[in-house]
Amino acid sequence: MLVLDDEDAWNRAWAYKDIGRDYDAVYHREHAPGFRWLTESFGTNWRMTEIQAAIGRIQPFEMIESCMASLRMRGVTKINFDLMYGLPGQTRDDLEASLRRSVELGANRIALFGYAHVPWMKKHQTMIPEAALPGLEERFAQMTMASDMLLAAG
């Protein structure tokens, strides 16, 4: 249990507990019946349109930029970006560019996940050749580089 008499500290703790969700967005914003906007989130690896197509998530930079501007204009203050490392054909330069753009667009939280190649569960992944997947050393190098970048960005 956490008890605080500092409202700003409490809001920061609540957002941390609830994965970046904005308390005001959840409890004080008007919502359509049956719908409560909990987390504003984008999954993106911008430079990799061919890989986006292969994994079934096509989201060009212009679309993300437009959505971000629209959400900010409507008063949305907490926006999460989901990024992946270890994607088929992904280089450290690709990942670095995606991270840099995410920081530049003002994401409040960046979640970084390792790509899971599970073609027995996700049939569209059967189209991805095993040779396109980075090895363990490259995956580790991508994760380490991304971690260093995110820590430096605050």
PDB file of C-alpha atoms in Angstrom, residues 40-114:
ATOM      1  CA  GLU A  40      -3.192   5.742 -25.946  1.00  0.00           C
ATOM      2  CA  SER A  41      -0.670   3.455 -27.594  1.00  0.00           C
ATOM      3  CA  PHE A  42       1.054   2.996 -30.943  1.00  0.00           C
ATOM      4  CA  GLY A  43       3.142   0.101 -32.158  1.00  0.00           C
ATOM      5  CA  THR A  44       5.736   1.295 -34.610  1.00  0.00           C
ATOM      6  CA  ASN A  45       9.016   0.538 -36.323  1.00  0.00           C
ATOM      7  CA  TRP A  46       8.829   3.215 -39.010  1.00  0.00           C
ATOM      8  CA  ARG A  47      11.685   2.543 -41.382  1.00  0.00           C
ATOM      9  CA  MET A  48      10.700  -1.045 -41.955  1.00  0.00           C
ATOM     10  CA  THR A  49       7.578  -1.037 -44.143  1.00  0.00           C
ATOM     11  CA  GLU A  50       8.405  -4.427 -45.704  1.00  0.00           C
ATOM     12  CA  ILE A  51       8.841  -5.954 -42.246  1.00  0.00           C
ATOM     13  CA  GLN A  52       5.683  -4.234 -41.017  1.00  0.00           C
ATOM     14  CA  ALA A  53       3.836  -5.978 -43.831  1.00  0.00           C
ATOM     15  CA  ALA A  54       5.422  -9.337 -42.990  1.00  0.00           C
ATOM     16  CA  ILE A  55       4.350  -9.158 -39.342  1.00  0.00           C
ATOM     17  CA  GLY A  56       0.944  -7.647 -40.150  1.00  0.00           C
ATOM     18  CA  ARG A  57       1.389  -4.166 -38.623  1.00  0.00           C
ATOM     19  CA  ILE A  58       1.625  -1.453 -41.259  1.00  0.00           C
ATOM     20  CA  GLN A  59       1.908   1.964 -39.572  1.00  0.00           C
ATOM     21  CA  PRO A  60       3.833   4.576 -41.585  1.00  0.00           C
ATOM     22  CA  PHE A  61       5.421   7.529 -39.780  1.00  0.00           C
ATOM     23  CA  GLU A  62       2.971  10.019 -41.293  1.00  0.00           C
ATOM     24  CA  MET A  63       0.038   8.103 -39.807  1.00  0.00           C
ATOM     25  CA  ILE A  64       1.598   8.034 -36.336  1.00  0.00           C
ATOM     26  CA  GLU A  65       2.573  11.708 -36.549  1.00  0.00           C
ATOM     27  CA  SER A  66      -0.976  12.680 -37.576  1.00  0.00           C
ATOM     28  CA  CYS A  67      -2.555  10.573 -34.822  1.00  0.00           C
ATOM     29  CA  MET A  68      -0.194  12.038 -32.229  1.00  0.00           C
ATOM     30  CA  ALA A  69      -1.062  15.591 -33.267  1.00  0.00           C
ATOM     31  CA  SER A  70      -4.778  14.800 -33.197  1.00  0.00           C
ATOM     32  CA  LEU A  71      -4.603  13.208 -29.741  1.00  0.00           C
ATOM     33  CA  ARG A  72      -2.513  16.058 -28.322  1.00  0.00           C
ATOM     34  CA  MET A  73      -4.930  18.622 -29.812  1.00  0.00           C
ATOM     35  CA  ARG A  74      -7.776  16.845 -27.979  1.00  0.00           C
ATOM     36  CA  GLY A  75      -5.956  17.061 -24.661  1.00  0.00           C
ATOM     37  CA  VAL A  76      -4.542  13.543 -24.460  1.00  0.00           C
ATOM     38  CA  THR A  77      -1.470  13.802 -22.275  1.00  0.00           C
ATOM     39  CA  LYS A  78      -0.270  10.190 -21.939  1.00  0.00           C
ATOM     40  CA  ILE A  79       0.799   8.376 -25.090  1.00  0.00           C
ATOM     41  CA  ASN A  80       2.631   5.048 -25.175  1.00  0.00           C
ATOM     42  CA  PHE A  81       4.747   3.658 -28.022  1.00  0.00           C
ATOM     43  CA  ASP A  82       5.374  -0.073 -28.389  1.00  0.00           C
ATOM     44  CA  LEU A  83       8.598  -0.881 -30.234  1.00  0.00           C
ATOM     45  CA  MET A  84      10.184  -4.196 -31.119  1.00  0.00           C
ATOM     46  CA  TYR A  85      13.756  -5.311 -31.543  1.00  0.00           C
ATOM     47  CA  GLY A  86      14.926  -8.532 -33.157  1.00  0.00           C
ATOM     48  CA  LEU A  87      12.552  -8.200 -36.099  1.00  0.00           C
ATOM     49  CA  PRO A  88      13.333 -10.046 -39.316  1.00  0.00           C
ATOM     50  CA  GLY A  89      15.704  -7.909 -41.383  1.00  0.00           C
ATOM     51  CA  GLN A  90      15.972  -5.239 -38.682  1.00  0.00           C
ATOM     52  CA  THR A  91      19.292  -3.477 -38.183  1.00  0.00           C
ATOM     53  CA  ARG A  92      20.502  -1.410 -35.263  1.00  0.00           C
ATOM     54  CA  ASP A  93      20.187   1.658 -37.521  1.00  0.00           C
ATOM     55  CA  ASP A  94      16.502   0.824 -38.118  1.00  0.00           C
ATOM     56  CA  LEU A  95      15.858   0.459 -34.410  1.00  0.00           C
ATOM     57  CA  GLU A  96      17.819   3.603 -33.561  1.00  0.00           C
ATOM     58  CA  ALA A  97      15.759   5.629 -36.063  1.00  0.00           C
ATOM     59  CA  SER A  98      12.492   4.312 -34.584  1.00  0.00           C
ATOM     60  CA  LEU A  99      13.612   5.112 -31.049  1.00  0.00           C
ATOM     61  CA  ARG A 100      14.807   8.589 -32.036  1.00  0.00           C
ATOM     62  CA  ARG A 101      11.503   9.398 -33.738  1.00  0.00           C
ATOM     63  CA  SER A 102       9.523   8.081 -30.775  1.00  0.00           C
ATOM     64  CA  VAL A 103      11.420  10.366 -28.424  1.00  0.00           C
ATOM     65  CA  GLU A 104      11.108  13.332 -30.836  1.00  0.00           C
ATOM     66  CA  LEU A 105       7.323  12.860 -31.069  1.00  0.00           C
ATOM     67  CA  GLY A 106       7.090  13.062 -27.285  1.00  0.00           C
ATOM     68  CA  ALA A 107       5.984   9.576 -26.286  1.00  0.00           C
ATOM     69  CA  ASN A 108       5.442   9.536 -22.521  1.00  0.00           C
ATOM     70  CA  ARG A 109       6.340   5.876 -22.296  1.00  0.00           C
ATOM     71  CA  ILE A 110       8.176   3.557 -24.662  1.00  0.00           C
ATOM     72  CA  ALA A 111       7.716  -0.179 -24.202  1.00  0.00           C
ATOM     73  CA  LEU A 112      10.420  -2.220 -25.917  1.00  0.00           C
ATOM     74  CA  PHE A 113       9.696  -5.864 -26.702  1.00  0.00           C
ATOM     75  CA  GLY A 114      11.744  -8.601 -28.296  1.00  0.00           C
TER      76      GLY A 114
END
